[in-house]
Short mmCIF file of C-alpha atoms and ligand atoms in Angstrom, two decimals:
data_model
loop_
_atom_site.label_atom_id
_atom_site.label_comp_id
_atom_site.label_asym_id
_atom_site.label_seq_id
_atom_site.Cartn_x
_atom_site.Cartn_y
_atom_site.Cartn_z
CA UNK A 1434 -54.69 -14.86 188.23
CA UNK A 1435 -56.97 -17.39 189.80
CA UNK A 1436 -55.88 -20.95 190.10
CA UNK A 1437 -59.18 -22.79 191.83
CA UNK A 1438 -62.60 -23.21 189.80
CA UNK A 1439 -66.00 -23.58 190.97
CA UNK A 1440 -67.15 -26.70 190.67
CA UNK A 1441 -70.86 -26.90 188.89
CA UNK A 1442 -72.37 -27.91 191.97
CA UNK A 1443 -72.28 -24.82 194.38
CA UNK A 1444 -74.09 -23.15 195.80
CA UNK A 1445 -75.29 -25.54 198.64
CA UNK A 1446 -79.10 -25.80 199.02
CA UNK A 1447 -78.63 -28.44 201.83
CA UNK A 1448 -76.56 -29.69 204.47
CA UNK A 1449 -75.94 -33.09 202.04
CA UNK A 1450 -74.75 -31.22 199.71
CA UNK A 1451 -71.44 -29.81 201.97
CA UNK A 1452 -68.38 -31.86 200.99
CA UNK A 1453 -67.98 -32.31 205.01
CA UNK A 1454 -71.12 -34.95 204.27
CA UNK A 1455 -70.25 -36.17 200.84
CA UNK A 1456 -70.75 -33.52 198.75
CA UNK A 1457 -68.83 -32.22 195.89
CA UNK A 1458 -66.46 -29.62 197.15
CA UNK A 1459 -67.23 -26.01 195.94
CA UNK A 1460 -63.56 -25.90 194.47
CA UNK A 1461 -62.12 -27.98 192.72
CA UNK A 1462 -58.75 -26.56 193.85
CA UNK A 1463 -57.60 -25.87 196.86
CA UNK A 1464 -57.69 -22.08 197.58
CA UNK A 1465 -54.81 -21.48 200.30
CA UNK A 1466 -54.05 -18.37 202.41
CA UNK A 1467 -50.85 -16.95 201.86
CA UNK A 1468 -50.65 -17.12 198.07
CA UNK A 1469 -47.40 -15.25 197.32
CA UNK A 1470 -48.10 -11.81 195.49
CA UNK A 1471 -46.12 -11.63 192.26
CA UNK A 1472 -45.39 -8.72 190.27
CA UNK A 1473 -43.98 -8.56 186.74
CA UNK A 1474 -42.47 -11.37 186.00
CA UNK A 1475 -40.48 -9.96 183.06
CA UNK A 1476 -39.39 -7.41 184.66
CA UNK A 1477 -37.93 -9.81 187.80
CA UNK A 1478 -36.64 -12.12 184.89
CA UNK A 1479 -34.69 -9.49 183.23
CA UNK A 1480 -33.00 -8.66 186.78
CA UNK A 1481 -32.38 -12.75 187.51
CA UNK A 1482 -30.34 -12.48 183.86
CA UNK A 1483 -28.58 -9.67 184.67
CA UNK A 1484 -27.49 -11.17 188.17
CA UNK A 1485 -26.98 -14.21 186.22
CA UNK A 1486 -24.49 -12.38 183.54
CA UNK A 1487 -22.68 -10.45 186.45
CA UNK A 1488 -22.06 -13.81 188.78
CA UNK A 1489 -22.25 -11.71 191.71
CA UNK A 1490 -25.02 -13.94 193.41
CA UNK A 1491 -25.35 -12.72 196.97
CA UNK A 1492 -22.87 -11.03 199.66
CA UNK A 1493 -24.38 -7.13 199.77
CA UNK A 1494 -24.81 -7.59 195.58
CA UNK A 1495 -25.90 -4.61 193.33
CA UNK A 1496 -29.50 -5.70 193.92
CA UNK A 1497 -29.32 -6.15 198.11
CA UNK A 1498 -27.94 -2.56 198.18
CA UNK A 1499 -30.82 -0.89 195.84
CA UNK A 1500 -33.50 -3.18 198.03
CA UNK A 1501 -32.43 -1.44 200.98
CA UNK A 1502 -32.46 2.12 199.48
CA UNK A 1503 -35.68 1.71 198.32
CA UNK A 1504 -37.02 0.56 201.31
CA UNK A 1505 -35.20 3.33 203.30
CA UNK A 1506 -36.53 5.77 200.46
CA UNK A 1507 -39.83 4.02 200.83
CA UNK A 1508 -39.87 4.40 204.49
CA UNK A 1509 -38.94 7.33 205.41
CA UNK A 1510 -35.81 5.81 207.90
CA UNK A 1511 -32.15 5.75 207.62
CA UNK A 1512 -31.23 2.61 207.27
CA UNK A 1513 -32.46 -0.64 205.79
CA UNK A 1514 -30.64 -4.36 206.46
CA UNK A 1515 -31.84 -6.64 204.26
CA UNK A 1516 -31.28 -10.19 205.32
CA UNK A 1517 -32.73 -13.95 205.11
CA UNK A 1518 -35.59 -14.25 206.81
CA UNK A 1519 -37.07 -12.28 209.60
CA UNK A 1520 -36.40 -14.89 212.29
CA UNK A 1521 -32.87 -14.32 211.73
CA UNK A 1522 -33.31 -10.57 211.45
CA UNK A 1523 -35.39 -10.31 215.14
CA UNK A 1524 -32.26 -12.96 216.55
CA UNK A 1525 -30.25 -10.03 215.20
CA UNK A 1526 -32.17 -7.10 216.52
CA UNK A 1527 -32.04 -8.83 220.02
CA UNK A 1528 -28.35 -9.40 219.68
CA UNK A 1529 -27.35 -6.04 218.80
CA UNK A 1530 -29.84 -4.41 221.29
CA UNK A 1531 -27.93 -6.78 224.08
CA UNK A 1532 -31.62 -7.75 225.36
CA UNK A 1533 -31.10 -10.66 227.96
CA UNK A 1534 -33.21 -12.35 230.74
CA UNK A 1535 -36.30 -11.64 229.78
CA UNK A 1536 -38.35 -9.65 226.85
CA UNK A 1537 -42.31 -9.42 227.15
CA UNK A 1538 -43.54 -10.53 223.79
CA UNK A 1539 -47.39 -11.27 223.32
CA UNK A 1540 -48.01 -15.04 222.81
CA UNK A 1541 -50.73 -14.20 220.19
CA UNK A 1542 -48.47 -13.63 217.30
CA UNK A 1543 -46.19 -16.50 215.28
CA UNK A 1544 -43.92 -18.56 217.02
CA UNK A 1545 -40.94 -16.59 215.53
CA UNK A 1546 -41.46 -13.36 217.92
CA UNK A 1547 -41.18 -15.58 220.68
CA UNK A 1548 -38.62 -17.97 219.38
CA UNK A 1549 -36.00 -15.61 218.41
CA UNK A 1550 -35.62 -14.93 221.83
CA UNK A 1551 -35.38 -18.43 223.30
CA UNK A 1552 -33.11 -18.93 220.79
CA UNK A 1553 -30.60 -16.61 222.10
CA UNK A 1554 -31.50 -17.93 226.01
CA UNK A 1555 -33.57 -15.05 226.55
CA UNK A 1556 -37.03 -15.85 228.54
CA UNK A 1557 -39.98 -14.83 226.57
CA UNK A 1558 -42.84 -13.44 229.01
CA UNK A 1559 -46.24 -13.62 227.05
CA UNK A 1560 -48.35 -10.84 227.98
CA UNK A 1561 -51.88 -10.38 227.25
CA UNK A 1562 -53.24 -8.45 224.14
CA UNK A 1563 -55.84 -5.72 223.23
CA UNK A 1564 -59.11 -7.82 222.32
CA UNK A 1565 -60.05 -4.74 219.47
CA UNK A 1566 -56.95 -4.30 218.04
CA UNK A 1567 -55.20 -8.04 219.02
CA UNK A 1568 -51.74 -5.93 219.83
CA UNK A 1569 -50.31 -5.56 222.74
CA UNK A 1570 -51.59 -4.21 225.62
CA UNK A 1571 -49.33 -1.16 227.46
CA UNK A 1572 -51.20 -1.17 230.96
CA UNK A 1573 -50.85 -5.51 230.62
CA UNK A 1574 -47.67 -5.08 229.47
CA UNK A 1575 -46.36 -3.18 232.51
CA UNK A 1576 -47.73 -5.52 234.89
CA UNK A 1577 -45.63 -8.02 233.18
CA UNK A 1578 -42.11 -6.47 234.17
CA UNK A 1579 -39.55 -8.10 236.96
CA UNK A 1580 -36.26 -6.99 237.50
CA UNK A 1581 -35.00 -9.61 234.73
CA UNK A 1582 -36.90 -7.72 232.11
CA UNK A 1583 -34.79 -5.81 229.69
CA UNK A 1584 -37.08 -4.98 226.53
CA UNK A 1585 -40.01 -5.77 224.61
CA UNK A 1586 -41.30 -6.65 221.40
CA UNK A 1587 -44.23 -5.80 219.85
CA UNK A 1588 -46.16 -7.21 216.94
CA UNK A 1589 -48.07 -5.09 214.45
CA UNK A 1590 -50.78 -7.92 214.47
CA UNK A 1591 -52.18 -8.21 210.65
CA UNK A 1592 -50.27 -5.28 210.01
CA UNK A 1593 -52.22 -3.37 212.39
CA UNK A 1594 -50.08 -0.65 214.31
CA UNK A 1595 -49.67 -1.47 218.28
CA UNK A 1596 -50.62 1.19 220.36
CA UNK A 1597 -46.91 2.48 220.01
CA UNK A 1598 -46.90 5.66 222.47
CA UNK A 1599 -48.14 3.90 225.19
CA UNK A 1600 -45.69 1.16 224.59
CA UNK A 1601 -43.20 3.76 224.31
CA UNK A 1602 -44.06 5.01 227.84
CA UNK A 1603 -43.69 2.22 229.58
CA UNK A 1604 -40.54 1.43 227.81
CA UNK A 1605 -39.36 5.02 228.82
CA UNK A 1606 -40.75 4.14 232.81
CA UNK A 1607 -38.85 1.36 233.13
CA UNK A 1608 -35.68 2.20 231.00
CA UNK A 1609 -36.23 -0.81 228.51
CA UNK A 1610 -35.74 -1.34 225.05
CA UNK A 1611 -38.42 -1.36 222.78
CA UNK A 1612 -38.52 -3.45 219.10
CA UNK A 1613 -41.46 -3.98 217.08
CA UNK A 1614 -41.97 -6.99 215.06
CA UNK A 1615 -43.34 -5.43 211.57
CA UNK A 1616 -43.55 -8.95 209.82
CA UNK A 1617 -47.05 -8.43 209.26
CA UNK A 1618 -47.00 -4.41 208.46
CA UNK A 1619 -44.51 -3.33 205.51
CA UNK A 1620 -46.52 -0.49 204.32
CA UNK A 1621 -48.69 0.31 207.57
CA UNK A 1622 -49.16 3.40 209.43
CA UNK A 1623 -49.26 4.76 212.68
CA UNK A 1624 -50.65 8.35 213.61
CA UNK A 1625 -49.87 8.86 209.07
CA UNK A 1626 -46.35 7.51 209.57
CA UNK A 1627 -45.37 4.47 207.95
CA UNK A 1628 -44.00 1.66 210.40
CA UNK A 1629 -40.48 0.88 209.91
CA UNK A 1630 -39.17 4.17 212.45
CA UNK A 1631 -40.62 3.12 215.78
CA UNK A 1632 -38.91 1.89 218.75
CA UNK A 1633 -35.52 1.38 219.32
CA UNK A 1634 -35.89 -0.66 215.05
CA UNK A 1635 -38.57 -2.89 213.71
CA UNK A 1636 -38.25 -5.86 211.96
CA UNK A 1637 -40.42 -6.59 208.66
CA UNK A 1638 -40.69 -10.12 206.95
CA UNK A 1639 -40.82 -10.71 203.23
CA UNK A 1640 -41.70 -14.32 203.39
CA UNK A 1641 -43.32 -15.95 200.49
CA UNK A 1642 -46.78 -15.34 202.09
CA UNK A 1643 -46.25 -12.04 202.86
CA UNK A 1644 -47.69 -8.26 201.40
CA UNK A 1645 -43.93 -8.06 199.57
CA UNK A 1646 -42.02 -11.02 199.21
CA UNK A 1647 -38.46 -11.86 198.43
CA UNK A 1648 -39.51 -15.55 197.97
CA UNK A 1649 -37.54 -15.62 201.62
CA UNK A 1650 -36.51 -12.43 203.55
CA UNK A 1651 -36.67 -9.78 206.30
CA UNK A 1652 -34.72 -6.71 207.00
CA UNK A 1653 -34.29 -4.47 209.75
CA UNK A 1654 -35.32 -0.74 209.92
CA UNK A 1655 -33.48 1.60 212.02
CA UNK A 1656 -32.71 5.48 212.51
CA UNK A 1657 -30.06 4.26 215.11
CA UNK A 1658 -26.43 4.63 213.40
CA UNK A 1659 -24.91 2.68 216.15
CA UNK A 1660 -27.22 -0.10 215.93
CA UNK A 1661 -27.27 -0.59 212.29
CA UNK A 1662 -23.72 -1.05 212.21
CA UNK A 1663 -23.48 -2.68 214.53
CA UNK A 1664 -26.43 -5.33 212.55
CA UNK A 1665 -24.57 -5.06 209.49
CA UNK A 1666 -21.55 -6.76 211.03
CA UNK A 1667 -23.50 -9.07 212.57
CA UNK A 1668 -25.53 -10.24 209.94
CA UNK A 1669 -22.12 -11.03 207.49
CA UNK A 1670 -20.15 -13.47 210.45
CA UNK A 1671 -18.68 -9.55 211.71
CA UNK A 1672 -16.83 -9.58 208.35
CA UNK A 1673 -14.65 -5.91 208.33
CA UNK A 1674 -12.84 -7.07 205.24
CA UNK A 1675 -11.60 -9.97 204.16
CA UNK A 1676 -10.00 -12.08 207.05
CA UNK A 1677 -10.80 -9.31 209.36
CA UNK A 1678 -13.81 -10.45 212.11
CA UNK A 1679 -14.06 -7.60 213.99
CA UNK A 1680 -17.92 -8.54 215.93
CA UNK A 1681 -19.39 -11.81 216.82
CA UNK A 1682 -22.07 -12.72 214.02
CA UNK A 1683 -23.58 -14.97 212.07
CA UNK A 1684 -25.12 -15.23 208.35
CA UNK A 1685 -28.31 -13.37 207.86
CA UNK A 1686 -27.11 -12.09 204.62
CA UNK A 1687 -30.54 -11.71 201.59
CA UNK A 1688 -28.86 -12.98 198.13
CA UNK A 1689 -29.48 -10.99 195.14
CA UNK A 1690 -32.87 -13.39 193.59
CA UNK A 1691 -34.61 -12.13 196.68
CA UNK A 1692 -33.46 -8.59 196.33
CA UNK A 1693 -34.57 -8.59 192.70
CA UNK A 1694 -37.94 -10.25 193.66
CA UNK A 1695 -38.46 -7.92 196.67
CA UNK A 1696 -37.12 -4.71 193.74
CA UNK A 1697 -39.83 -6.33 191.47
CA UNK A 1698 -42.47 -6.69 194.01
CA UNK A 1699 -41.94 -3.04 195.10
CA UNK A 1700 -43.37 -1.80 191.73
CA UNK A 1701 -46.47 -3.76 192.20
CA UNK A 1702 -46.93 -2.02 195.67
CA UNK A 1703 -49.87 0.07 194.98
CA UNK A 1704 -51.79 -2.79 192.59
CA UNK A 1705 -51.00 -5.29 195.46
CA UNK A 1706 -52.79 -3.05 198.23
CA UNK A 1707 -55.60 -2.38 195.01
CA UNK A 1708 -56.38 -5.61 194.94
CA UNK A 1709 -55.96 -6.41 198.45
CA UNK A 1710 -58.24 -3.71 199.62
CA UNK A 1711 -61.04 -4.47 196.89
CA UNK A 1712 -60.84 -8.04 198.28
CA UNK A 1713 -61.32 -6.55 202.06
CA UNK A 1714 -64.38 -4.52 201.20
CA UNK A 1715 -66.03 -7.62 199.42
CA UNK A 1716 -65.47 -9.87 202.21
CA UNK A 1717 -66.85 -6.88 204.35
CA UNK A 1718 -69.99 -6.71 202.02
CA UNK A 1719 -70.71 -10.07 201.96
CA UNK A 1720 -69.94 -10.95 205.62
CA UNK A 1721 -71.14 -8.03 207.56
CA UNK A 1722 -74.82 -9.25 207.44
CA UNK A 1723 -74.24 -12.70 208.56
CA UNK A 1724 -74.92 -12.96 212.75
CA UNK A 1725 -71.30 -13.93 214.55
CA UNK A 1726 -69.31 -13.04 211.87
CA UNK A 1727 -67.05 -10.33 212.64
CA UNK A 1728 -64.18 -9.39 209.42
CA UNK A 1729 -61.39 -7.01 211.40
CA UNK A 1730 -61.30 -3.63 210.30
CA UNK A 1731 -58.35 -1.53 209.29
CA UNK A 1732 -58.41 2.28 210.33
CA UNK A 1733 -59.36 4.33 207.06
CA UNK A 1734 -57.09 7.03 208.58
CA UNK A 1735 -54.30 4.78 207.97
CA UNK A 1736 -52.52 3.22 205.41
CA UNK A 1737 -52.58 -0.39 205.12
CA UNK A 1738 -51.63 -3.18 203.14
CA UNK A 1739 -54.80 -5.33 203.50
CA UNK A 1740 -52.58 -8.87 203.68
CA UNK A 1741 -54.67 -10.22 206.10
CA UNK A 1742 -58.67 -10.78 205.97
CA UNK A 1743 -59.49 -11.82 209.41
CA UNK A 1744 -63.14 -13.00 210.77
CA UNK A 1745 -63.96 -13.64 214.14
CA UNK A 1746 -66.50 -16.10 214.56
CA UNK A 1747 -68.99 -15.92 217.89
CA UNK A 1748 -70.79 -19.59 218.40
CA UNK A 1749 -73.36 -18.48 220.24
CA UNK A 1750 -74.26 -16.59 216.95
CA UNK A 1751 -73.30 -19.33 214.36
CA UNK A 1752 -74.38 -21.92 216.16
CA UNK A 1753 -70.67 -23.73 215.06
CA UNK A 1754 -67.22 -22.93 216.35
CA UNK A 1755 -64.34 -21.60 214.70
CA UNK A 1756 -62.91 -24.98 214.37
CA UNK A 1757 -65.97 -26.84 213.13
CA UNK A 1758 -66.37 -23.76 210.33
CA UNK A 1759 -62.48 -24.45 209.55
CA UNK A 1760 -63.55 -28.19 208.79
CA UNK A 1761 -66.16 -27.44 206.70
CA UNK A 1762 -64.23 -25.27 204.74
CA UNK A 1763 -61.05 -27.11 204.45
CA UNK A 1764 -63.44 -29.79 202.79
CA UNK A 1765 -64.65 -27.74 200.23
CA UNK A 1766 -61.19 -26.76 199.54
CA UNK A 1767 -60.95 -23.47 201.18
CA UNK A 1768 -57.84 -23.55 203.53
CA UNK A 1769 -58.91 -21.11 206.16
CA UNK A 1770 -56.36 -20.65 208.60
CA UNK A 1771 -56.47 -20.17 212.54
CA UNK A 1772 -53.72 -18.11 212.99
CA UNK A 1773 -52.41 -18.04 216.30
CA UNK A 1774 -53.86 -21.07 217.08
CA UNK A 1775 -53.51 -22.44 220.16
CA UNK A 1776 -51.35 -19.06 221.40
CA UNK A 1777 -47.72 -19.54 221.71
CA UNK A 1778 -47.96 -20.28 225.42
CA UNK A 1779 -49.84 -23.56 224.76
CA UNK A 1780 -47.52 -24.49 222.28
CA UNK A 1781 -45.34 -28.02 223.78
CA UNK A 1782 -42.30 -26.01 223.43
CA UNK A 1783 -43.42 -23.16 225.22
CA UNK A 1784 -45.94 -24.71 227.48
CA UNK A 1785 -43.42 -25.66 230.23
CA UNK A 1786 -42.20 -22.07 230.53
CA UNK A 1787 -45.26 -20.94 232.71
CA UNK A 1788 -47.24 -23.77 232.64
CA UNK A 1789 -50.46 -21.35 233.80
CA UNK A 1790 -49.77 -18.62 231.72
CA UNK A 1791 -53.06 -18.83 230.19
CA UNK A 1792 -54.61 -17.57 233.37
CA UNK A 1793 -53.23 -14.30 232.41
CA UNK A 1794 -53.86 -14.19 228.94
CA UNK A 1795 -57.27 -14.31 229.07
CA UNK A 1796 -57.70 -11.99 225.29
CA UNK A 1797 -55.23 -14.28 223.94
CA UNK A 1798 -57.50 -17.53 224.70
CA UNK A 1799 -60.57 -16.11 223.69
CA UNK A 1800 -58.79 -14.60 219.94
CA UNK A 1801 -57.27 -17.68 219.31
CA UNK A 1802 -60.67 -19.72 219.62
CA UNK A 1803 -62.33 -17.20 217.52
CA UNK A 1804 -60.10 -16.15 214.78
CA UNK A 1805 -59.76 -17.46 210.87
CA UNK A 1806 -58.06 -15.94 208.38
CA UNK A 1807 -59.48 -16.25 204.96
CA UNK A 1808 -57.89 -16.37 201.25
CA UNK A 1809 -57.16 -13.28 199.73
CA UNK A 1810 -54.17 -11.58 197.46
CA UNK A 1811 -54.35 -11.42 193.61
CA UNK A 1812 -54.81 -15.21 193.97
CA UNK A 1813 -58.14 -14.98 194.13
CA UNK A 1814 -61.10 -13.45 192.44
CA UNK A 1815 -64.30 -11.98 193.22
CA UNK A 1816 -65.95 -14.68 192.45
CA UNK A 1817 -64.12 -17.42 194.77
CA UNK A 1818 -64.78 -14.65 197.14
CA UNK A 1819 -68.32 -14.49 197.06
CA UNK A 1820 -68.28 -18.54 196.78
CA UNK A 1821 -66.20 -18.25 200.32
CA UNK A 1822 -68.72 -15.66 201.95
CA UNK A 1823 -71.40 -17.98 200.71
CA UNK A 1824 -70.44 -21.30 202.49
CA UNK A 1825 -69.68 -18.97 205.52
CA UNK A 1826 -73.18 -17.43 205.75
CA UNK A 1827 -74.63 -21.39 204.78
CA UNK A 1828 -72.41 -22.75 207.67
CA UNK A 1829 -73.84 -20.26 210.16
CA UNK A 1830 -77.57 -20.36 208.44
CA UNK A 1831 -77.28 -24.24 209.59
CA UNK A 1832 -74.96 -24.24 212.38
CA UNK A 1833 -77.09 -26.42 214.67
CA UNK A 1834 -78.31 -28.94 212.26
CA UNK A 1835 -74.26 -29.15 211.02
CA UNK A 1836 -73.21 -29.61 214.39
CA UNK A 1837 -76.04 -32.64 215.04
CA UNK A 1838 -75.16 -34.20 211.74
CA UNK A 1839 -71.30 -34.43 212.68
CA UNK A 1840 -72.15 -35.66 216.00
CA UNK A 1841 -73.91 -38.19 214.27
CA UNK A 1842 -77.27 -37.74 215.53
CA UNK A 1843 -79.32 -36.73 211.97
N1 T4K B 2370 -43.15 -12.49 213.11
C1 T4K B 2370 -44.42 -12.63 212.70
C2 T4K B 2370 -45.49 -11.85 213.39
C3 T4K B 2370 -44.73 -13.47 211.63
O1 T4K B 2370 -46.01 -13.61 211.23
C4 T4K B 2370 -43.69 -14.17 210.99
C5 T4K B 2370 -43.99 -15.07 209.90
C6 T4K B 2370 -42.36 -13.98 211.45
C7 T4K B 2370 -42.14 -13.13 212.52
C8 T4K B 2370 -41.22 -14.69 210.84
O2 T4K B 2370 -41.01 -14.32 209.51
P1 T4K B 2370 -40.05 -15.22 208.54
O3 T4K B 2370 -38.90 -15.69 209.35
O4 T4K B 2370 -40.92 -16.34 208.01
O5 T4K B 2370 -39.64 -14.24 207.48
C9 T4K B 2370 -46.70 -18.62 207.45
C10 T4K B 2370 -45.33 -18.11 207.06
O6 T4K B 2370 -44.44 -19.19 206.79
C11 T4K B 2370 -44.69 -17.22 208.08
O7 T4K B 2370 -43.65 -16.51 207.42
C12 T4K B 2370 -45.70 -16.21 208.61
N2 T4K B 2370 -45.18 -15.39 209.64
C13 T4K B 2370 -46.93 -16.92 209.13
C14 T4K B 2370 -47.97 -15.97 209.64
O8 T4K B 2370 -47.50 -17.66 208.08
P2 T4K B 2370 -47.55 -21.04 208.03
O9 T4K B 2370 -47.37 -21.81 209.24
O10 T4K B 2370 -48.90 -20.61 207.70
O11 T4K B 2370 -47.04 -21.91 206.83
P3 T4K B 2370 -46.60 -21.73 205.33
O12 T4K B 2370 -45.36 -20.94 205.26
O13 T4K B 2370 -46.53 -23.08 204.84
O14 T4K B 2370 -47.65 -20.93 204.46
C15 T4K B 2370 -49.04 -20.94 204.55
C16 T4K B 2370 -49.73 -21.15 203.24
O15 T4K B 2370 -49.25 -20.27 202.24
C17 T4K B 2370 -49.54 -22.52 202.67
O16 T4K B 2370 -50.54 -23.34 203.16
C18 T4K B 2370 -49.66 -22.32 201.20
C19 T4K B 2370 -49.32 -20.89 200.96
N3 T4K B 2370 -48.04 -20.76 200.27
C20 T4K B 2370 -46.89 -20.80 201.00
C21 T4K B 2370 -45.69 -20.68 200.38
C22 T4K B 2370 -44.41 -20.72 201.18
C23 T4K B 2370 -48.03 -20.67 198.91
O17 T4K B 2370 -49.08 -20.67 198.26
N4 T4K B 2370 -46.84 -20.50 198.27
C24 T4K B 2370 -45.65 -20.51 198.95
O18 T4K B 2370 -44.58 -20.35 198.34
O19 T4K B 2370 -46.58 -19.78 208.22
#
């Protein structure tokens, strides 16, 4: 259902008329990315009542147990921990895996691949990234290894699968342990298979602003028997029974409204990726023409879930940057994002680690200058779409003259 109208004003015939310079902004609500997908609400009403009547609210409830059958159903893997978030669930991953010293992550990704490890006192090496497919990059990735390194983590970017067997390779080369962050890719492929059975487990998130959401969420998938009891311990304080702590953990548990929200949102799968996909080839459409404007593509051989629409924008062929595009847009009420932006490695936090990392992340620099990630979901409409691709295609029509007027020299 769409929540932002057009305004009677758009579209723009000049550069006065942009909201940037005074105008009236195209919407007159602000159109965000990341719009949580929602499926029937009656039907996740009718499960919050039952939970409601039983009083069995979380701890491994009725609901957390059928969440992670479905998924495992769903899947295609054996086993499925549901827990809080997926920060939690990748802190819980490393744990169990016993990675230590340090774990090659890529520093294009959100600060939660890299932060679960420094969390636990484990060193997170950014490595460079694929500049097609923004993943990982195996032959960078080996170049990254010192005797401290015990595993790495890589991030199905958009929900775009890493190049997993050469990942695996190395991992195989250099005996390490290999995870996958799936945050982005519930419902992905690789090579036909869905994502979720790769690597040593892979860890999906069901955040509010993700393809499936359990308002807050993540779980860990796993054909590893070992490992997923070991996780399951972990994730409820090593609980055995009452009074009986048998492993060090912590609480990751999910509580039954996000199980019945995630159960809920499960139904909706196929309308979600409907919608999500009809959304992808309109911004394609619309886009494609317009010089510098690059929309990422997702591999027709593969499934996907279409969360992300991601443009690249090239200056030289604009005439504007990334950032000045993200201005203009934010003023009309379009809140582009510039996901990873600036790259973990230049974040304060993370900046002191290798203080020149940047020289060898040179992908990583160049995607994270370039990339915005536009509105989609069933939040939006074809019409706020086409509004969208039409102050995008403006903005680049008048890059220069934009770029003078902000400077102040028209
Ligand atoms: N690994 C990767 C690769 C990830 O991308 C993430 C999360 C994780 C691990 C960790 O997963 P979790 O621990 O979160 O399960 C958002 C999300 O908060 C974050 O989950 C996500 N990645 C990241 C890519 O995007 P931000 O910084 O954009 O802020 P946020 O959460 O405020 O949401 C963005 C926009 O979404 C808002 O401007 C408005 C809209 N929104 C958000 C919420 C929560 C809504 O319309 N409704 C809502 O309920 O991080």
């Amino acid at each position: 259902m769409s929540t932002s109208v057009l305004t009677e004003t758009s579209p723009k015939n000049s550069v006065s008329d942009l909201a940037l310079f005074g105008g009236q902004p195209a919407f007159a609500e602000k159109l965000h990315v990341g719009r949580p997908n929602v499926g029937d609400r009656e039907r996740l009403m009718a499960r919050l009542n039952d939970m409601l009547d039983r009083r069995w609210l979380t701890n491994d409830g009725p609901f957390v147990q059928e969440f992670e059958r479905k998924i495992c159903e769903f899947v295609g893997v054996r086993h499925c921990l549901a827990m809080c978030n997926a920060t939690v669930a990748l802190e819980i991953a490393t744990r169990a895996l016993d990675l230590q010293g340090e774990v090659i992550v890529p520093s294009f990704t959100f600060i939660a691949t890299a932060s679960s490890q420094s969390w636990l006192g484990i060193t997170p090496v950014f490595c460079d990234v694929d500049s097609k497919t923004h993943n990982l990059d195996p032959a960078k990735v080996e170049k990254m290894i010192t005797p401290r390194t015990t595993g790495i983590i890589g991030v199905h970017v958009w929900g775009r699968p890493c190049d997993i067997d050469g990942l695996t390779e190395v991992a195989r080369r250099h005996k390490l342990k290999l995870m996958f962050d799936a945050a982005h890719a519930f419902g992905c492929s690789y090579k036909g298979r869905l994502l979720g059975a790769f690597g040593e487990a892979e860890v999906y998130s069901f955040h509010a602003t993700k393809f499936l959401n359990t308002f807050e969420g993540g779980a860990v998938v796993t054909n590893n028997d070992e490992l997923a009891h070991k996780m399951r311990l972990m994730k409820n304080f090593g609980f055995a029974g009452y009074d009986n702590v048998i492993h060090p953990g912590t609480n990751g548990k999910m509580c039954e409204a996000s199980a019945a929200m995630g159960l809920t949102g499960l139904e909706s799968f196929d309308s979600f990726v409907d919608t999500n996909f009809r959304n992808y080839k309109q911004y394609h459409a619309e886009l494609d023409p317009i010089p510098g404007v690059k929309v990422i593509d997702y591999d027709p051989k593969e499934r996907s879930n279409f969360q992300y629409i991601v443009a690249e924008i090239d200056e030289t062929k604009t005439g504007i940057t990334r950032d000045e595009l993200i201005d203009l847009l934010w003023a009309e009420n379009v809140l582009a994002r510039r996901y990873f932006y600036p790259g973990i490695h230049r974040m304060e936090a993370y900046k002191p680690y290798f203080p020149h990392a940047g020289l060898l992340l040179p992908e990583t620099e160049k995607l994270s200058a370039r990339v915005t990630v536009l509105p989609t979901g069933t939040s939006v409409d074809s019409n706020q779409i086409h509004e969208i691709c039409a102050l995008i295609k403006f903005a680049s029509e008048h890059g220069s003259e934009i770029r003078k007027r902000r400077a102040g020299k028209l």
